[in-house]
PDB file of N, CA and C in Angstrom:
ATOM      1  N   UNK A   1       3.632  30.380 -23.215  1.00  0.00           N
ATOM      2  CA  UNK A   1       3.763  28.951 -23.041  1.00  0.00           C
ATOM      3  C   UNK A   1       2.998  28.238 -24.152  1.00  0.00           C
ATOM      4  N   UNK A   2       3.744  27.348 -24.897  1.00  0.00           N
ATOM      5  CA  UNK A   2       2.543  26.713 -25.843  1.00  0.00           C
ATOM      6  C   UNK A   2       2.195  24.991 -25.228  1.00  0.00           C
ATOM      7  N   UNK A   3       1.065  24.913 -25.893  1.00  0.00           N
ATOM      8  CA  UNK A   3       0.422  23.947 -25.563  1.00  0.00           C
ATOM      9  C   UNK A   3       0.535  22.580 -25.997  1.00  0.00           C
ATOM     10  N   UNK A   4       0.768  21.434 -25.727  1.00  0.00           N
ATOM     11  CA  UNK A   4       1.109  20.526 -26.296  1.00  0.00           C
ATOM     12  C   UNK A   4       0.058  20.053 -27.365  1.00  0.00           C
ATOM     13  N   UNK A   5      -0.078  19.546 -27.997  1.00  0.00           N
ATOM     14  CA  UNK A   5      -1.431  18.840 -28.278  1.00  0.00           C
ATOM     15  C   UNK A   5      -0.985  17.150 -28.362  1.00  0.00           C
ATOM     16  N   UNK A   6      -2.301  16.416 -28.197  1.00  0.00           N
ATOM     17  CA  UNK A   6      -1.915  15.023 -27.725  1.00  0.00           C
ATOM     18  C   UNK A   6      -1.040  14.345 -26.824  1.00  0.00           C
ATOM     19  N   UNK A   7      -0.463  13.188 -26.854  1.00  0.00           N
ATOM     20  CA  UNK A   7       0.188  12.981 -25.555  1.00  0.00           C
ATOM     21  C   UNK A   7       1.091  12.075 -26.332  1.00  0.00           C
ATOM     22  N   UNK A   8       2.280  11.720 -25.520  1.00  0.00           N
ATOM     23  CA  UNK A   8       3.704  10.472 -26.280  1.00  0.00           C
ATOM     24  C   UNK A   8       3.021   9.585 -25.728  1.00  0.00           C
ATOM     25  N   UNK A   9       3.633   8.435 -25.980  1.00  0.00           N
ATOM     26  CA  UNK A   9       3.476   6.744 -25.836  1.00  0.00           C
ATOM     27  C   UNK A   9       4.027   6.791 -24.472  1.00  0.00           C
ATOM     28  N   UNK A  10       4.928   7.206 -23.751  1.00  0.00           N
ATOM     29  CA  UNK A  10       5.248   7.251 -22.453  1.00  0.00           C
ATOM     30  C   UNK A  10       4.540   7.946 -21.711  1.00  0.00           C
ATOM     31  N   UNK A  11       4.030   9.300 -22.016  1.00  0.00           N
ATOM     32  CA  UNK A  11       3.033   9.887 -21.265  1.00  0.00           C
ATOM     33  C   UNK A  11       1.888   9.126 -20.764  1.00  0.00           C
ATOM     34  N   UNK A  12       1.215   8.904 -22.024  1.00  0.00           N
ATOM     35  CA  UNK A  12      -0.279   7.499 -21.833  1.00  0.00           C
ATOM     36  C   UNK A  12       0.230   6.712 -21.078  1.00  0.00           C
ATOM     37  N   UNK A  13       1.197   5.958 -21.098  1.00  0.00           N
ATOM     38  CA  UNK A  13       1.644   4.627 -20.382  1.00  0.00           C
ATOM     39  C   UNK A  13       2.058   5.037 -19.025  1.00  0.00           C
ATOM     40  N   UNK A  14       2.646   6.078 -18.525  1.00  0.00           N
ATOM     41  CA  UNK A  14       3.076   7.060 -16.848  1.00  0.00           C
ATOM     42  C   UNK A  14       1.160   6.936 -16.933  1.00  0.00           C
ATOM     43  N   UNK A  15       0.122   7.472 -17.596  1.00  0.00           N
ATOM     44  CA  UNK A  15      -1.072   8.006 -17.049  1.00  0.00           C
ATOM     45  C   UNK A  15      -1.539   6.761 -16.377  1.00  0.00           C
ATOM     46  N   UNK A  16      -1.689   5.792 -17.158  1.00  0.00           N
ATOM     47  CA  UNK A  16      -2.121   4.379 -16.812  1.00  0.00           C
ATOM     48  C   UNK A  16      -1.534   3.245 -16.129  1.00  0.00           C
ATOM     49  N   UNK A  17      -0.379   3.846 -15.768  1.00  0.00           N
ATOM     50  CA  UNK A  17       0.337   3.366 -14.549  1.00  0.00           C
ATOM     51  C   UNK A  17      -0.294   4.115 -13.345  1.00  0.00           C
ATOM     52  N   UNK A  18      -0.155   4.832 -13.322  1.00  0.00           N
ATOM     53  CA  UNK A  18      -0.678   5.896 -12.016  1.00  0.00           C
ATOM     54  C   UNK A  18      -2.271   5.796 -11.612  1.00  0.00           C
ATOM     55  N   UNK A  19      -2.640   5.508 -12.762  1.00  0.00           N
ATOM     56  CA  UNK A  19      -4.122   4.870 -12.801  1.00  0.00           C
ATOM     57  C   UNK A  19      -4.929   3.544 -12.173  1.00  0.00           C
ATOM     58  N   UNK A  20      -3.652   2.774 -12.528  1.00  0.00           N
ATOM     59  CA  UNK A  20      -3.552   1.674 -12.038  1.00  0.00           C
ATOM     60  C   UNK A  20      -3.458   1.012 -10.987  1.00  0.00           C
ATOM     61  N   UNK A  21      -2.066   1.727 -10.335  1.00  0.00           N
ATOM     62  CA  UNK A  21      -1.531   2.011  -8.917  1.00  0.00           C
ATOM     63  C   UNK A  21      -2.757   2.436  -7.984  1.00  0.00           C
ATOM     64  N   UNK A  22      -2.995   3.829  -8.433  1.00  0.00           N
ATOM     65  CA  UNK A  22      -4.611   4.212  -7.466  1.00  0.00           C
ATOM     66  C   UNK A  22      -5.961   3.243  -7.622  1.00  0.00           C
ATOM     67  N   UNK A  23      -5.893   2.362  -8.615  1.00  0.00           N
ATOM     68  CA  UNK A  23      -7.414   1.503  -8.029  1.00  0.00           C
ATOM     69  C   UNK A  23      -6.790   0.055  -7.386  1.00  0.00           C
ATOM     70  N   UNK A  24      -4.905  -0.332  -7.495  1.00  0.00           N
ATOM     71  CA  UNK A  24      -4.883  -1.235  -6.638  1.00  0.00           C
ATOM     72  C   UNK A  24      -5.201  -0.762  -5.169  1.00  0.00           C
ATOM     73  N   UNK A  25      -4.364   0.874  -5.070  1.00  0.00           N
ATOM     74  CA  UNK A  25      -4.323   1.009  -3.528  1.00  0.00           C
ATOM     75  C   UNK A  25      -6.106   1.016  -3.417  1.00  0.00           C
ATOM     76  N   UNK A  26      -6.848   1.287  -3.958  1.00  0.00           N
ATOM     77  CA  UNK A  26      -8.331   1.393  -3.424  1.00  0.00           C
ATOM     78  C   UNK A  26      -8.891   0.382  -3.057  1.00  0.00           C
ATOM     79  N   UNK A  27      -8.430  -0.911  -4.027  1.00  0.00           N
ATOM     80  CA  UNK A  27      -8.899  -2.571  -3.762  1.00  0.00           C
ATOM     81  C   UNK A  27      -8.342  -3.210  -2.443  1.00  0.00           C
ATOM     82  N   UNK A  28      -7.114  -2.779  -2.140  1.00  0.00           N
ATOM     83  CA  UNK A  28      -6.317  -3.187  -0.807  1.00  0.00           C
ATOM     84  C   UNK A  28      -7.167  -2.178   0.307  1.00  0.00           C
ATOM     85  N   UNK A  29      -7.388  -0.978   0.298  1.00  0.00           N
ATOM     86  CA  UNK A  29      -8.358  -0.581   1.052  1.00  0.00           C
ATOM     87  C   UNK A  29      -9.211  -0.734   1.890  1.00  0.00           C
ATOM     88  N   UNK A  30     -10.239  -1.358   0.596  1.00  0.00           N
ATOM     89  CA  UNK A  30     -11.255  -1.519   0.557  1.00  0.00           C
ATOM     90  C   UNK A  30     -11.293  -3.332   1.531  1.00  0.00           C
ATOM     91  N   UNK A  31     -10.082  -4.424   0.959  1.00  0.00           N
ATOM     92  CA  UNK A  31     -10.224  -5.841   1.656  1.00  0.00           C
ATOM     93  C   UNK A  31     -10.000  -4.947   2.952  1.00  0.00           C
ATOM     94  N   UNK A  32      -8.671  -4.464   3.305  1.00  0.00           N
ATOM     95  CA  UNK A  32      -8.448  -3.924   4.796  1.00  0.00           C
ATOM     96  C   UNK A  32      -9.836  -3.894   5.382  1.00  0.00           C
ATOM     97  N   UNK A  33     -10.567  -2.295   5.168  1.00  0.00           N
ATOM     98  CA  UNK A  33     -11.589  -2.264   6.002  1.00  0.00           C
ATOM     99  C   UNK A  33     -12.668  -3.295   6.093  1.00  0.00           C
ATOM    100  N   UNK A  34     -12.901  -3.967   4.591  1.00  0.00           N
ATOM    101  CA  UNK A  34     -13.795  -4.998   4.831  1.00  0.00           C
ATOM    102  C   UNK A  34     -13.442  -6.165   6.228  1.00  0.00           C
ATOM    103  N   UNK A  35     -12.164  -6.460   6.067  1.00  0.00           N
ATOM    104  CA  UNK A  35     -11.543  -7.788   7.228  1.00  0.00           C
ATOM    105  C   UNK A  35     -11.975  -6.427   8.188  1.00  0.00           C
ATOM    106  N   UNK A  36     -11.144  -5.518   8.693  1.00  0.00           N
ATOM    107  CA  UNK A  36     -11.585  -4.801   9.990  1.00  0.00           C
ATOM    108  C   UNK A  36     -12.832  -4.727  10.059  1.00  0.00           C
ATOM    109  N   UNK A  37     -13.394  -4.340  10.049  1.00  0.00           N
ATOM    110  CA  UNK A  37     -14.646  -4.179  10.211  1.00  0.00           C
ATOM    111  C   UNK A  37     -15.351  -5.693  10.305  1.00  0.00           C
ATOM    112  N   UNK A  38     -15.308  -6.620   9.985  1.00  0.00           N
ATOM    113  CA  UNK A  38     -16.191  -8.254   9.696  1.00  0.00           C
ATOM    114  C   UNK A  38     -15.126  -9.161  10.972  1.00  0.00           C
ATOM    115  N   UNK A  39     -13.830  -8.865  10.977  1.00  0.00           N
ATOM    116  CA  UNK A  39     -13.365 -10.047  11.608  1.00  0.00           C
ATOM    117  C   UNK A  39     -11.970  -9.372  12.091  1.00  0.00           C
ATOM    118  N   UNK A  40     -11.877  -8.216  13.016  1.00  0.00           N
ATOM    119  CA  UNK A  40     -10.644  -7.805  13.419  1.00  0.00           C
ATOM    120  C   UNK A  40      -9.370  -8.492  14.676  1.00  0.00           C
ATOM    121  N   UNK A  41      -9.857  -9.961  14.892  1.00  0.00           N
ATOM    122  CA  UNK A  41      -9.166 -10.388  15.616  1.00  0.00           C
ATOM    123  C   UNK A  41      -8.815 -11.826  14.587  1.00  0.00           C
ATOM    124  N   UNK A  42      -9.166 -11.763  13.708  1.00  0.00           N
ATOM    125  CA  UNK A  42      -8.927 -13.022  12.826  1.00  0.00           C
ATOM    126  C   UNK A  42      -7.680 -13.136  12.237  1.00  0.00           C
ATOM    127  N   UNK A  43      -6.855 -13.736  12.740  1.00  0.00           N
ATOM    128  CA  UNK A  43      -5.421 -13.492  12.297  1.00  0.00           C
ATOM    129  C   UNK A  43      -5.208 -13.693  11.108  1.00  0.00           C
ATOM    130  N   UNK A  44      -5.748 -15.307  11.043  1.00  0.00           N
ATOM    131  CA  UNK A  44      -5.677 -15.853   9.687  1.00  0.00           C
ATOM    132  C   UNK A  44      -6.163 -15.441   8.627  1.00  0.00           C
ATOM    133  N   UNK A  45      -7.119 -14.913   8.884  1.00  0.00           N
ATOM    134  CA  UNK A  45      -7.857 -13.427   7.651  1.00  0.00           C
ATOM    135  C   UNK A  45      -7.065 -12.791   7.125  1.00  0.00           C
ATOM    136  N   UNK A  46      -6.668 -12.011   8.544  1.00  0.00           N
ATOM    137  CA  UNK A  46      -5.159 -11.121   7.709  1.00  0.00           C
ATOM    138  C   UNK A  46      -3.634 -11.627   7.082  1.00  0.00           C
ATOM    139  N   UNK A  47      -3.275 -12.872   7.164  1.00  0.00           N
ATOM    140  CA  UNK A  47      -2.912 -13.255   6.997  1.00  0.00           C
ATOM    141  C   UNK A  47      -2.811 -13.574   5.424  1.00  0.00           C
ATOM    142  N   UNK A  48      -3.986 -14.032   5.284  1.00  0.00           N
ATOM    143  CA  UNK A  48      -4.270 -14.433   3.927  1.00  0.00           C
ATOM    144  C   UNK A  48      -4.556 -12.966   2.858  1.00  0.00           C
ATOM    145  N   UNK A  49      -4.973 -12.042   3.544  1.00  0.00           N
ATOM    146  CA  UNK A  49      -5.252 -10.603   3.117  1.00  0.00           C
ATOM    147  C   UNK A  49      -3.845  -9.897   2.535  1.00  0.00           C
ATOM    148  N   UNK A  50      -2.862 -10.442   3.543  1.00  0.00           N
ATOM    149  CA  UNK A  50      -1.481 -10.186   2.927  1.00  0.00           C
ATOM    150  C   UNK A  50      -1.119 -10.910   1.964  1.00  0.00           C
ATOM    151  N   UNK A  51      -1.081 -12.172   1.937  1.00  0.00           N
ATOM    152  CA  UNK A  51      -0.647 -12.681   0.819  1.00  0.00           C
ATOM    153  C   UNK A  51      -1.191 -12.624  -0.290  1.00  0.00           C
ATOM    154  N   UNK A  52      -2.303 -12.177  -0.618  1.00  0.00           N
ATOM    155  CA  UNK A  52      -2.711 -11.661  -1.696  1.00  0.00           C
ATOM    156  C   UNK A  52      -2.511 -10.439  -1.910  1.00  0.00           C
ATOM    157  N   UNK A  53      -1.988  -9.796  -1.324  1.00  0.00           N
ATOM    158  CA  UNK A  53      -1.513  -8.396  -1.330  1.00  0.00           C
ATOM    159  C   UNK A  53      -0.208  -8.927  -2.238  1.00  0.00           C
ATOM    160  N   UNK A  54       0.924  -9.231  -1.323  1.00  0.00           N
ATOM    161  CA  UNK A  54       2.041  -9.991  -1.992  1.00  0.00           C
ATOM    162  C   UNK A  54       1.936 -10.455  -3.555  1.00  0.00           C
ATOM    163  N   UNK A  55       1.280 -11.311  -3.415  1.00  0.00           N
ATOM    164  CA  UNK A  55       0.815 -12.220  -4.875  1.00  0.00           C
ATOM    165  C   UNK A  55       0.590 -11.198  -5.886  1.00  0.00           C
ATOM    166  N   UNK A  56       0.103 -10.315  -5.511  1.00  0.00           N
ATOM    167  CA  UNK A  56      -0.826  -9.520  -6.619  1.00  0.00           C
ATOM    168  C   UNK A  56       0.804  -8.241  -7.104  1.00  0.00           C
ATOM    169  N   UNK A  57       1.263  -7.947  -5.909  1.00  0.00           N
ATOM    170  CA  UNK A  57       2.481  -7.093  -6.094  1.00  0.00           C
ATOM    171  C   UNK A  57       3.868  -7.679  -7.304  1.00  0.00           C
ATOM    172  N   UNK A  58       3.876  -9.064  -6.883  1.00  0.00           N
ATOM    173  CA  UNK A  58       4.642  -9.965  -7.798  1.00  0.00           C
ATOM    174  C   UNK A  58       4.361 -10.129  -9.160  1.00  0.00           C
ATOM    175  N   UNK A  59       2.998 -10.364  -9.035  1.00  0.00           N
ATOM    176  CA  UNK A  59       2.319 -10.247 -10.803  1.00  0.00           C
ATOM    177  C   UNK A  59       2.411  -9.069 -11.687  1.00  0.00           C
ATOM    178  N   UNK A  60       2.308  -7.380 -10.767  1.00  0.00           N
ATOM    179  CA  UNK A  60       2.455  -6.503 -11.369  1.00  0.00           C
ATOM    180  C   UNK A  60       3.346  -6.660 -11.807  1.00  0.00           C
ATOM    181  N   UNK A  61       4.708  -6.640 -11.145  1.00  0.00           N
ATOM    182  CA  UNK A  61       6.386  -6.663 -11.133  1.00  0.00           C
ATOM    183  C   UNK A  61       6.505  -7.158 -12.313  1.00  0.00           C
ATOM    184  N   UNK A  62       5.979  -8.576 -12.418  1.00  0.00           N
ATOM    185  CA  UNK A  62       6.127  -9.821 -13.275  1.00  0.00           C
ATOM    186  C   UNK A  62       5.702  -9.213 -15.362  1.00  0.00           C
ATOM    187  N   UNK A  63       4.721  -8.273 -14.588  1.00  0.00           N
ATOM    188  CA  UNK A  63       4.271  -7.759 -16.364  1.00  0.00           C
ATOM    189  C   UNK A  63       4.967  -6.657 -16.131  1.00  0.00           C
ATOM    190  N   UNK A  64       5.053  -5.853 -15.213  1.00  0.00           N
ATOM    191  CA  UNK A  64       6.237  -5.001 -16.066  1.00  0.00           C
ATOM    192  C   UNK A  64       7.707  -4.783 -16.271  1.00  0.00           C
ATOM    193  N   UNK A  65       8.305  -5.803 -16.189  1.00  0.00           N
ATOM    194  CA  UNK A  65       9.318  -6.739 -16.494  1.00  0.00           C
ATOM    195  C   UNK A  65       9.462  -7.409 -17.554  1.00  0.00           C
ATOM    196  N   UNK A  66       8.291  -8.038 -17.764  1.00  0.00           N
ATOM    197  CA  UNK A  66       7.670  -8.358 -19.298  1.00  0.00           C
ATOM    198  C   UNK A  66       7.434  -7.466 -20.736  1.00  0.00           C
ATOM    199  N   UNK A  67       6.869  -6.633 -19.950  1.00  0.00           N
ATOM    200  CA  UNK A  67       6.508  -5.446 -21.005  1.00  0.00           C
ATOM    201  C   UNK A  67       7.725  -4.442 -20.995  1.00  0.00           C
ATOM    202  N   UNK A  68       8.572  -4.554 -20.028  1.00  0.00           N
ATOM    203  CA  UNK A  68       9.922  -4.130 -20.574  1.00  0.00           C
ATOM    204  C   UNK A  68      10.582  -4.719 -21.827  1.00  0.00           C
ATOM    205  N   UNK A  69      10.719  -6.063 -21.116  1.00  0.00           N
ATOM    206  CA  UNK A  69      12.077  -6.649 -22.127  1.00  0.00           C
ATOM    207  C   UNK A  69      11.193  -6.531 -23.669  1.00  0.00           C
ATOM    208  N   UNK A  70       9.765  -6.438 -23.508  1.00  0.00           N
ATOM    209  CA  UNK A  70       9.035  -6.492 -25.094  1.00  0.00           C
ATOM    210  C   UNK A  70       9.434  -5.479 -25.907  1.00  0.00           C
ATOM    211  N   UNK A  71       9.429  -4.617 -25.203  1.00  0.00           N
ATOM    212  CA  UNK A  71       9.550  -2.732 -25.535  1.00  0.00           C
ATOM    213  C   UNK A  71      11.340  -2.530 -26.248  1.00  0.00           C
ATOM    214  N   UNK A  72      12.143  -3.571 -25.621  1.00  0.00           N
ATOM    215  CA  UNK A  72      13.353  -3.476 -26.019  1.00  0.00           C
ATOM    216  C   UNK A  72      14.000  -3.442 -27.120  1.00  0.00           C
ATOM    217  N   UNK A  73      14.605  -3.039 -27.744  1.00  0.00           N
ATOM    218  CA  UNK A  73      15.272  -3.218 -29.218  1.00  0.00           C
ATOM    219  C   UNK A  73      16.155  -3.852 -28.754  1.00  0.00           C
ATOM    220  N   UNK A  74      16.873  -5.034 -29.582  1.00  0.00           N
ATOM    221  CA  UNK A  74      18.342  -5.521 -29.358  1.00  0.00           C
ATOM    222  C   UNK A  74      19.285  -4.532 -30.774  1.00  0.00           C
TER     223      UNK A  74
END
């Protein structure tokens, strides 16, 4: 088997996606248990806990959508 050496421009960019992905899911986590734990009958907490969940999901979307069409050749 030989060994690659270095990495493609898509490889790095899959690493740091995946990278990425795992410290959002850690930040969503992390609000979850914080609201559970401080205020588990607070609706409106969670409430708002989602929509920044939301918000934040849209923005990713939003740049890499962006950083698609950049990447594009016509």
């Amino acid at each position: 088997m030989t060994e690659r050496k270095g990495t493609t421009f898509q490889d790095a960019r899959a690493q740091a996606e995946r990278r990425f992905q795992a410290e959002e899911r850690q930040r969503v986590r992390a609000a979850v248990q914080c609201l559970a734990h401080s205020q588990p009958d607070n609706p409106i907490g969670w409430l708002w806990l989602a929509r920044g969940i939301l918000r934040q999901q849209t923005s990713v979307e939003r740049r890499r959508a962006e950083g698609a069409a950049a990447t594009r050749r016509p």
